[in-house]
PDB file of C-alpha atoms in Angstrom:
ATOM      1  CA  UNK A   1       2.219  -6.234  -8.090  1.00  0.00           C
ATOM      2  CA  UNK A   2       0.027  -3.982  -5.550  1.00  0.00           C
ATOM      3  CA  UNK A   3      -0.470  -1.657  -8.612  1.00  0.00           C
ATOM      4  CA  UNK A   4      -1.550  -4.468 -10.798  1.00  0.00           C
ATOM      5  CA  UNK A   5      -4.073  -5.679  -8.133  1.00  0.00           C
ATOM      6  CA  UNK A   6      -5.411  -2.348  -7.808  1.00  0.00           C
ATOM      7  CA  UNK A   7      -4.549  -1.060  -4.477  1.00  0.00           C
ATOM      8  CA  UNK A   8      -7.479   1.133  -3.919  1.00  0.00           C
ATOM      9  CA  UNK A   9      -9.845  -1.892  -4.609  1.00  0.00           C
ATOM     10  CA  UNK A  10      -8.039  -4.243  -2.221  1.00  0.00           C
ATOM     11  CA  UNK A  11      -8.065  -1.602   0.716  1.00  0.00           C
ATOM     12  CA  UNK A  12     -11.652  -0.645  -0.148  1.00  0.00           C
ATOM     13  CA  UNK A  13     -12.526  -4.618   0.105  1.00  0.00           C
ATOM     14  CA  UNK A  14     -10.721  -4.975   3.073  1.00  0.00           C
ATOM     15  CA  UNK A  15     -12.256  -2.290   5.074  1.00  0.00           C
ATOM     16  CA  UNK A  16     -15.701  -3.346   4.054  1.00  0.00           C
ATOM     17  CA  UNK A  17     -14.997  -6.817   4.861  1.00  0.00           C
ATOM     18  CA  UNK A  18     -13.876  -5.839   8.346  1.00  0.00           C
ATOM     19  CA  UNK A  19     -16.798  -3.589   8.780  1.00  0.00           C
ATOM     20  CA  UNK A  20     -19.175  -6.319   8.183  1.00  0.00           C
ATOM     21  CA  UNK A  21     -17.355  -8.615  10.380  1.00  0.00           C
ATOM     22  CA  UNK A  22     -17.496  -6.022  13.437  1.00  0.00           C
ATOM     23  CA  UNK A  23     -21.142  -5.932  12.860  1.00  0.00           C
ATOM     24  CA  UNK A  24     -21.493  -9.679  12.850  1.00  0.00           C
ATOM     25  CA  UNK A  25     -19.590  -9.954  15.811  1.00  0.00           C
ATOM     26  CA  UNK A  26     -22.259  -7.760  17.842  1.00  0.00           C
ATOM     27  CA  UNK A  27     -25.428  -7.698  15.830  1.00  0.00           C
ATOM     28  CA  UNK A  28     -27.065  -6.014  18.633  1.00  0.00           C
ATOM     29  CA  UNK A  29     -25.299  -2.836  18.023  1.00  0.00           C
ATOM     30  CA  UNK A  30     -27.018  -2.119  14.883  1.00  0.00           C
ATOM     31  CA  UNK A  31     -30.154  -1.138  16.815  1.00  0.00           C
ATOM     32  CA  UNK A  32     -28.197   1.103  19.320  1.00  0.00           C
ATOM     33  CA  UNK A  33     -28.508   4.129  16.781  1.00  0.00           C
ATOM     34  CA  UNK A  34     -28.440   7.684  18.399  1.00  0.00           C
ATOM     35  CA  UNK A  35     -28.221   9.709  15.153  1.00  0.00           C
ATOM     36  CA  UNK A  36     -27.326   9.873  11.784  1.00  0.00           C
ATOM     37  CA  UNK A  37     -23.610   9.546  12.312  1.00  0.00           C
ATOM     38  CA  UNK A  38     -23.980   6.239  14.342  1.00  0.00           C
ATOM     39  CA  UNK A  39     -26.038   4.663  11.578  1.00  0.00           C
ATOM     40  CA  UNK A  40     -25.021   0.900  11.542  1.00  0.00           C
ATOM     41  CA  UNK A  41     -22.114   1.379  14.100  1.00  0.00           C
ATOM     42  CA  UNK A  42     -20.258  -1.532  15.299  1.00  0.00           C
ATOM     43  CA  UNK A  43     -19.893  -1.929  18.808  1.00  0.00           C
ATOM     44  CA  UNK A  44     -16.504  -0.875  20.875  1.00  0.00           C
ATOM     45  CA  UNK A  45     -16.295  -4.580  22.067  1.00  0.00           C
ATOM     46  CA  UNK A  46     -16.465  -5.680  18.337  1.00  0.00           C
ATOM     47  CA  UNK A  47     -14.003  -3.227  17.460  1.00  0.00           C
ATOM     48  CA  UNK A  48     -11.761  -4.116  20.176  1.00  0.00           C
ATOM     49  CA  UNK A  49     -11.468  -7.677  19.153  1.00  0.00           C
ATOM     50  CA  UNK A  50     -10.592  -6.869  15.525  1.00  0.00           C
ATOM     51  CA  UNK A  51      -7.861  -4.192  16.375  1.00  0.00           C
ATOM     52  CA  UNK A  52      -9.163  -1.028  17.687  1.00  0.00           C
ATOM     53  CA  UNK A  53      -6.258   1.235  19.008  1.00  0.00           C
ATOM     54  CA  UNK A  54      -5.815   3.858  21.761  1.00  0.00           C
ATOM     55  CA  UNK A  55      -3.742   4.137  25.213  1.00  0.00           C
ATOM     56  CA  UNK A  56      -5.313   0.872  26.430  1.00  0.00           C
ATOM     57  CA  UNK A  57      -4.114  -0.887  23.324  1.00  0.00           C
ATOM     58  CA  UNK A  58      -0.467   0.231  23.962  1.00  0.00           C
ATOM     59  CA  UNK A  59      -0.714  -0.448  27.479  1.00  0.00           C
ATOM     60  CA  UNK A  60      -1.566  -4.047  26.865  1.00  0.00           C
ATOM     61  CA  UNK A  61       1.126  -4.370  24.286  1.00  0.00           C
ATOM     62  CA  UNK A  62      -0.957  -4.608  21.416  1.00  0.00           C
ATOM     63  CA  UNK A  63       1.402  -2.540  19.228  1.00  0.00           C
ATOM     64  CA  UNK A  64      -0.255  -4.250  15.859  1.00  0.00           C
ATOM     65  CA  UNK A  65      -3.382  -1.847  16.655  1.00  0.00           C
ATOM     66  CA  UNK A  66      -1.472   0.906  14.986  1.00  0.00           C
ATOM     67  CA  UNK A  67      -2.080  -0.820  11.746  1.00  0.00           C
ATOM     68  CA  UNK A  68      -5.199  -2.539  11.975  1.00  0.00           C
ATOM     69  CA  UNK A  69      -7.153   0.296  13.289  1.00  0.00           C
ATOM     70  CA  UNK A  70      -6.503   1.863   9.912  1.00  0.00           C
ATOM     71  CA  UNK A  71      -9.077  -0.833   8.289  1.00  0.00           C
ATOM     72  CA  UNK A  72     -11.764  -0.498  10.861  1.00  0.00           C
ATOM     73  CA  UNK A  73     -14.578   2.068  10.858  1.00  0.00           C
ATOM     74  CA  UNK A  74     -16.923   3.179  13.385  1.00  0.00           C
ATOM     75  CA  UNK A  75     -20.209   3.683  11.529  1.00  0.00           C
ATOM     76  CA  UNK A  76     -21.552   3.244   7.726  1.00  0.00           C
ATOM     77  CA  UNK A  77     -21.086   7.014   7.130  1.00  0.00           C
ATOM     78  CA  UNK A  78     -17.440   6.962   8.351  1.00  0.00           C
ATOM     79  CA  UNK A  79     -16.599   3.900   6.076  1.00  0.00           C
ATOM     80  CA  UNK A  80     -18.283   5.689   3.185  1.00  0.00           C
ATOM     81  CA  UNK A  81     -16.690   9.152   3.668  1.00  0.00           C
ATOM     82  CA  UNK A  82     -13.369   7.684   4.009  1.00  0.00           C
ATOM     83  CA  UNK A  83     -13.258   5.158   1.212  1.00  0.00           C
ATOM     84  CA  UNK A  84     -14.813   7.768  -1.325  1.00  0.00           C
ATOM     85  CA  UNK A  85     -12.148  10.341  -0.354  1.00  0.00           C
ATOM     86  CA  UNK A  86      -9.205   7.828   0.252  1.00  0.00           C
ATOM     87  CA  UNK A  87     -10.022   6.145  -3.099  1.00  0.00           C
ATOM     88  CA  UNK A  88      -9.776   9.406  -4.822  1.00  0.00           C
ATOM     89  CA  UNK A  89      -6.066  10.223  -3.300  1.00  0.00           C
ATOM     90  CA  UNK A  90      -4.855   6.789  -3.330  1.00  0.00           C
ATOM     91  CA  UNK A  91      -5.407   6.499  -7.002  1.00  0.00           C
ATOM     92  CA  UNK A  92      -3.540   9.366  -7.867  1.00  0.00           C
ATOM     93  CA  UNK A  93      -0.612   8.546  -5.219  1.00  0.00           C
ATOM     94  CA  UNK A  94      -0.621   5.049  -7.207  1.00  0.00           C
ATOM     95  CA  UNK A  95      -0.117   6.971 -10.649  1.00  0.00           C
ATOM     96  CA  UNK A  96       2.698   9.215  -9.344  1.00  0.00           C
ATOM     97  CA  UNK A  97       4.661   6.871  -7.026  1.00  0.00           C
ATOM     98  CA  UNK A  98       3.612   3.322  -8.020  1.00  0.00           C
ATOM     99  CA  UNK A  99       1.799   0.851  -6.114  1.00  0.00           C
ATOM    100  CA  UNK A 100       4.384  -0.247  -3.708  1.00  0.00           C
ATOM    101  CA  UNK A 101       5.515   3.405  -2.507  1.00  0.00           C
ATOM    102  CA  UNK A 102       1.575   4.251  -2.178  1.00  0.00           C
ATOM    103  CA  UNK A 103       0.874   1.449  -0.173  1.00  0.00           C
ATOM    104  CA  UNK A 104       3.948   2.332   2.100  1.00  0.00           C
ATOM    105  CA  UNK A 105       2.869   5.878   2.421  1.00  0.00           C
ATOM    106  CA  UNK A 106      -0.771   4.818   3.394  1.00  0.00           C
ATOM    107  CA  UNK A 107       0.161   2.357   6.168  1.00  0.00           C
ATOM    108  CA  UNK A 108       3.311   4.446   7.442  1.00  0.00           C
ATOM    109  CA  UNK A 109       0.719   7.597   7.729  1.00  0.00           C
ATOM    110  CA  UNK A 110      -1.914   5.640   9.203  1.00  0.00           C
ATOM    111  CA  UNK A 111       0.280   4.202  12.007  1.00  0.00           C
ATOM    112  CA  UNK A 112       1.977   7.474  12.542  1.00  0.00           C
ATOM    113  CA  UNK A 113      -1.345   9.136  12.919  1.00  0.00           C
ATOM    114  CA  UNK A 114      -2.594   6.703  15.361  1.00  0.00           C
ATOM    115  CA  UNK A 115       0.848   6.715  17.232  1.00  0.00           C
ATOM    116  CA  UNK A 116       0.239  10.579  17.745  1.00  0.00           C
ATOM    117  CA  UNK A 117      -3.283  10.190  18.619  1.00  0.00           C
ATOM    118  CA  UNK A 118      -2.141   7.582  21.400  1.00  0.00           C
ATOM    119  CA  UNK A 119       0.497   9.824  22.897  1.00  0.00           C
ATOM    120  CA  UNK A 120      -1.609  12.932  22.813  1.00  0.00           C
ATOM    121  CA  UNK A 121      -5.035  11.978  23.738  1.00  0.00           C
ATOM    122  CA  UNK A 122      -5.016   8.187  24.136  1.00  0.00           C
ATOM    123  CA  UNK A 123      -8.777   7.830  23.219  1.00  0.00           C
ATOM    124  CA  UNK A 124      -9.929   4.424  21.551  1.00  0.00           C
ATOM    125  CA  UNK A 125      -9.916   5.218  17.792  1.00  0.00           C
ATOM    126  CA  UNK A 126     -10.303   3.666  14.067  1.00  0.00           C
ATOM    127  CA  UNK A 127     -10.457   4.731  10.844  1.00  0.00           C
ATOM    128  CA  UNK A 128      -8.346   5.342   7.777  1.00  0.00           C
ATOM    129  CA  UNK A 129      -8.586   9.142   7.624  1.00  0.00           C
ATOM    130  CA  UNK A 130      -4.826   9.814   9.160  1.00  0.00           C
ATOM    131  CA  UNK A 131      -3.870   7.302   6.015  1.00  0.00           C
ATOM    132  CA  UNK A 132      -5.991   9.929   3.850  1.00  0.00           C
ATOM    133  CA  UNK A 133      -4.310  12.567   5.054  1.00  0.00           C
ATOM    134  CA  UNK A 134      -0.859  11.039   4.457  1.00  0.00           C
ATOM    135  CA  UNK A 135      -1.816  10.433   0.800  1.00  0.00           C
ATOM    136  CA  UNK A 136      -2.758  14.242   0.705  1.00  0.00           C
ATOM    137  CA  UNK A 137       0.592  15.121   1.909  1.00  0.00           C
ATOM    138  CA  UNK A 138       2.269  12.798  -0.696  1.00  0.00           C
ATOM    139  CA  UNK A 139       0.718  14.684  -3.593  1.00  0.00           C
ATOM    140  CA  UNK A 140       1.779  17.802  -1.913  1.00  0.00           C
ATOM    141  CA  UNK A 141       5.441  16.462  -2.066  1.00  0.00           C
ATOM    142  CA  UNK A 142       5.071  15.413  -5.507  1.00  0.00           C
ATOM    143  CA  UNK A 143       3.749  18.801  -6.610  1.00  0.00           C
ATOM    144  CA  UNK A 144       6.489  20.974  -4.845  1.00  0.00           C
ATOM    145  CA  UNK A 145       9.241  18.530  -6.134  1.00  0.00           C
ATOM    146  CA  UNK A 146       7.848  18.541  -9.728  1.00  0.00           C
ATOM    147  CA  UNK A 147       7.792  22.415  -9.393  1.00  0.00           C
ATOM    148  CA  UNK A 148       4.076  22.391  -9.885  1.00  0.00           C
ATOM    149  CA  UNK A 149       3.411  25.288  -7.465  1.00  0.00           C
ATOM    150  CA  UNK A 150      -0.203  25.890  -8.195  1.00  0.00           C
ATOM    151  CA  UNK A 151      -1.147  22.354  -7.793  1.00  0.00           C
ATOM    152  CA  UNK A 152       0.761  22.163  -4.470  1.00  0.00           C
ATOM    153  CA  UNK A 153      -0.896  25.270  -3.302  1.00  0.00           C
ATOM    154  CA  UNK A 154      -4.463  23.922  -3.953  1.00  0.00           C
ATOM    155  CA  UNK A 155      -3.469  20.753  -2.195  1.00  0.00           C
ATOM    156  CA  UNK A 156      -2.509  22.719   0.893  1.00  0.00           C
ATOM    157  CA  UNK A 157      -5.484  24.585   0.809  1.00  0.00           C
ATOM    158  CA  UNK A 158      -7.653  21.236   0.701  1.00  0.00           C
ATOM    159  CA  UNK A 159      -5.591  19.740   3.535  1.00  0.00           C
ATOM    160  CA  UNK A 160      -6.201  23.031   5.642  1.00  0.00           C
ATOM    161  CA  UNK A 161     -10.014  22.764   4.990  1.00  0.00           C
ATOM    162  CA  UNK A 162     -10.054  19.040   5.523  1.00  0.00           C
ATOM    163  CA  UNK A 163      -8.290  19.531   8.947  1.00  0.00           C
ATOM    164  CA  UNK A 164     -10.625  22.582   9.848  1.00  0.00           C
ATOM    165  CA  UNK A 165     -13.610  20.576   9.228  1.00  0.00           C
ATOM    166  CA  UNK A 166     -12.589  18.042  11.810  1.00  0.00           C
ATOM    167  CA  UNK A 167     -13.008  20.722  14.543  1.00  0.00           C
ATOM    168  CA  UNK A 168     -16.650  21.205  13.754  1.00  0.00           C
ATOM    169  CA  UNK A 169     -17.698  17.516  14.183  1.00  0.00           C
ATOM    170  CA  UNK A 170     -17.670  15.330  17.251  1.00  0.00           C
ATOM    171  CA  UNK A 171     -15.752  12.241  17.097  1.00  0.00           C
ATOM    172  CA  UNK A 172     -13.082  13.400  14.912  1.00  0.00           C
ATOM    173  CA  UNK A 173      -9.475  12.274  15.642  1.00  0.00           C
ATOM    174  CA  UNK A 174      -7.709  15.642  14.670  1.00  0.00           C
ATOM    175  CA  UNK A 175      -4.528  14.084  16.371  1.00  0.00           C
ATOM    176  CA  UNK A 176      -4.546  10.973  13.884  1.00  0.00           C
ATOM    177  CA  UNK A 177      -5.285  13.560  10.949  1.00  0.00           C
ATOM    178  CA  UNK A 178      -2.215  15.884  11.865  1.00  0.00           C
ATOM    179  CA  UNK A 179       0.110  12.590  12.489  1.00  0.00           C
ATOM    180  CA  UNK A 180      -0.830  11.105   9.419  1.00  0.00           C
ATOM    181  CA  UNK A 181      -0.408  14.044   7.315  1.00  0.00           C
ATOM    182  CA  UNK A 182       3.239  14.547   8.863  1.00  0.00           C
ATOM    183  CA  UNK A 183       3.935  10.669   8.249  1.00  0.00           C
ATOM    184  CA  UNK A 184       2.714  10.604   4.796  1.00  0.00           C
ATOM    185  CA  UNK A 185       4.968  13.903   4.035  1.00  0.00           C
ATOM    186  CA  UNK A 186       8.040  12.367   5.633  1.00  0.00           C
ATOM    187  CA  UNK A 187       7.545   8.961   3.968  1.00  0.00           C
ATOM    188  CA  UNK A 188       7.060  10.710   0.558  1.00  0.00           C
ATOM    189  CA  UNK A 189      10.187  12.768   0.888  1.00  0.00           C
ATOM    190  CA  UNK A 190      12.115   9.741   1.747  1.00  0.00           C
ATOM    191  CA  UNK A 191      10.996   7.974  -1.454  1.00  0.00           C
ATOM    192  CA  UNK A 192      12.307   8.807  -4.995  1.00  0.00           C
ATOM    193  CA  UNK A 193       9.767   8.765  -7.784  1.00  0.00           C
ATOM    194  CA  UNK A 194      12.584   6.966  -9.933  1.00  0.00           C
ATOM    195  CA  UNK A 195      10.148   6.459 -12.924  1.00  0.00           C
ATOM    196  CA  UNK A 196       8.212   4.255 -10.518  1.00  0.00           C
ATOM    197  CA  UNK A 197      10.580   1.652 -10.577  1.00  0.00           C
ATOM    198  CA  UNK A 198       9.966  -0.474  -7.375  1.00  0.00           C
ATOM    199  CA  UNK A 199      13.117  -1.430  -5.468  1.00  0.00           C
ATOM    200  CA  UNK A 200      13.390  -4.718  -4.304  1.00  0.00           C
ATOM    201  CA  UNK A 201      13.920  -3.710  -0.776  1.00  0.00           C
ATOM    202  CA  UNK A 202      10.729  -1.405  -0.968  1.00  0.00           C
ATOM    203  CA  UNK A 203       8.774  -4.340  -2.285  1.00  0.00           C
ATOM    204  CA  UNK A 204      10.039  -6.675   0.528  1.00  0.00           C
ATOM    205  CA  UNK A 205       8.964  -3.726   3.161  1.00  0.00           C
ATOM    206  CA  UNK A 206       5.755  -3.553   1.711  1.00  0.00           C
ATOM    207  CA  UNK A 207       5.054  -7.283   1.941  1.00  0.00           C
ATOM    208  CA  UNK A 208       6.244  -7.219   5.488  1.00  0.00           C
ATOM    209  CA  UNK A 209       3.781  -4.641   6.420  1.00  0.00           C
ATOM    210  CA  UNK A 210       0.908  -6.406   4.585  1.00  0.00           C
ATOM    211  CA  UNK A 211       1.970  -9.276   6.703  1.00  0.00           C
ATOM    212  CA  UNK A 212       2.238  -7.482   9.953  1.00  0.00           C
ATOM    213  CA  UNK A 213      -1.822  -6.117   9.297  1.00  0.00           C
ATOM    214  CA  UNK A 214      -2.912  -9.573   8.664  1.00  0.00           C
TER     215      UNK A 214
END
C-alpha cells in the first residue's frame, strides 16, 4: 500500500506540513534570523509542542518524540536538504525492499538515531537525517548481500563523506546520524528481500508504527 501511495511523497508532504505548522504556531520566530542556516526557523517552543526529542522529552515520559521528531525540521535549508537527499535514497530502498520494508527501515533508523542521541548528548533535536543514514545503510546491505561489491563500496564512501561533513557544520547531530545508520543496517539485515512480497506481520507492524507517529 505504501509503495502505491509513493512513500517518498507521503513523507515529503508530512514534513512540509509540520514545518509550516511549526512556523504558524510561533510566527515571530520567522523574524529571528541569525544567518542563512537559520532562514525561516521555527521556534524551540513550537517544535516542543509538535514533538521535538531530547533528554528533556525522555525525562517527561514523552517516548513518542523518538518518532515524531523525525518529521520536524529546524529551518528551511534543513528541510530542503533532508528532503532532497532522503527522497533519492528512499525511492531506491522502496524499489529494492518494497514500500512496507522501506517504511520500517526509515522509521526504525530515525528512532534509533534519536535514542542514541538522547543517551549520548541529550540535546534537543529534530530532523530526518538519522533516517536518511538508515536508508543509506539499507542500500549498503542490499549491495553486500547481492554481491554488488563495487556499489556497496561506493555507498560506504558516500556514508563516510556525509558523516564527516557533519563535523564541519554547527548544529549537526552526529550521534543521530551514527545511530540511524546502525538502526537502518540492523533492520535491513533482519528483513528478507523475498521478491518484495510483503508479509502480513510486517504490514501490521508498519501500520502500527504509522499510527504511533500519528
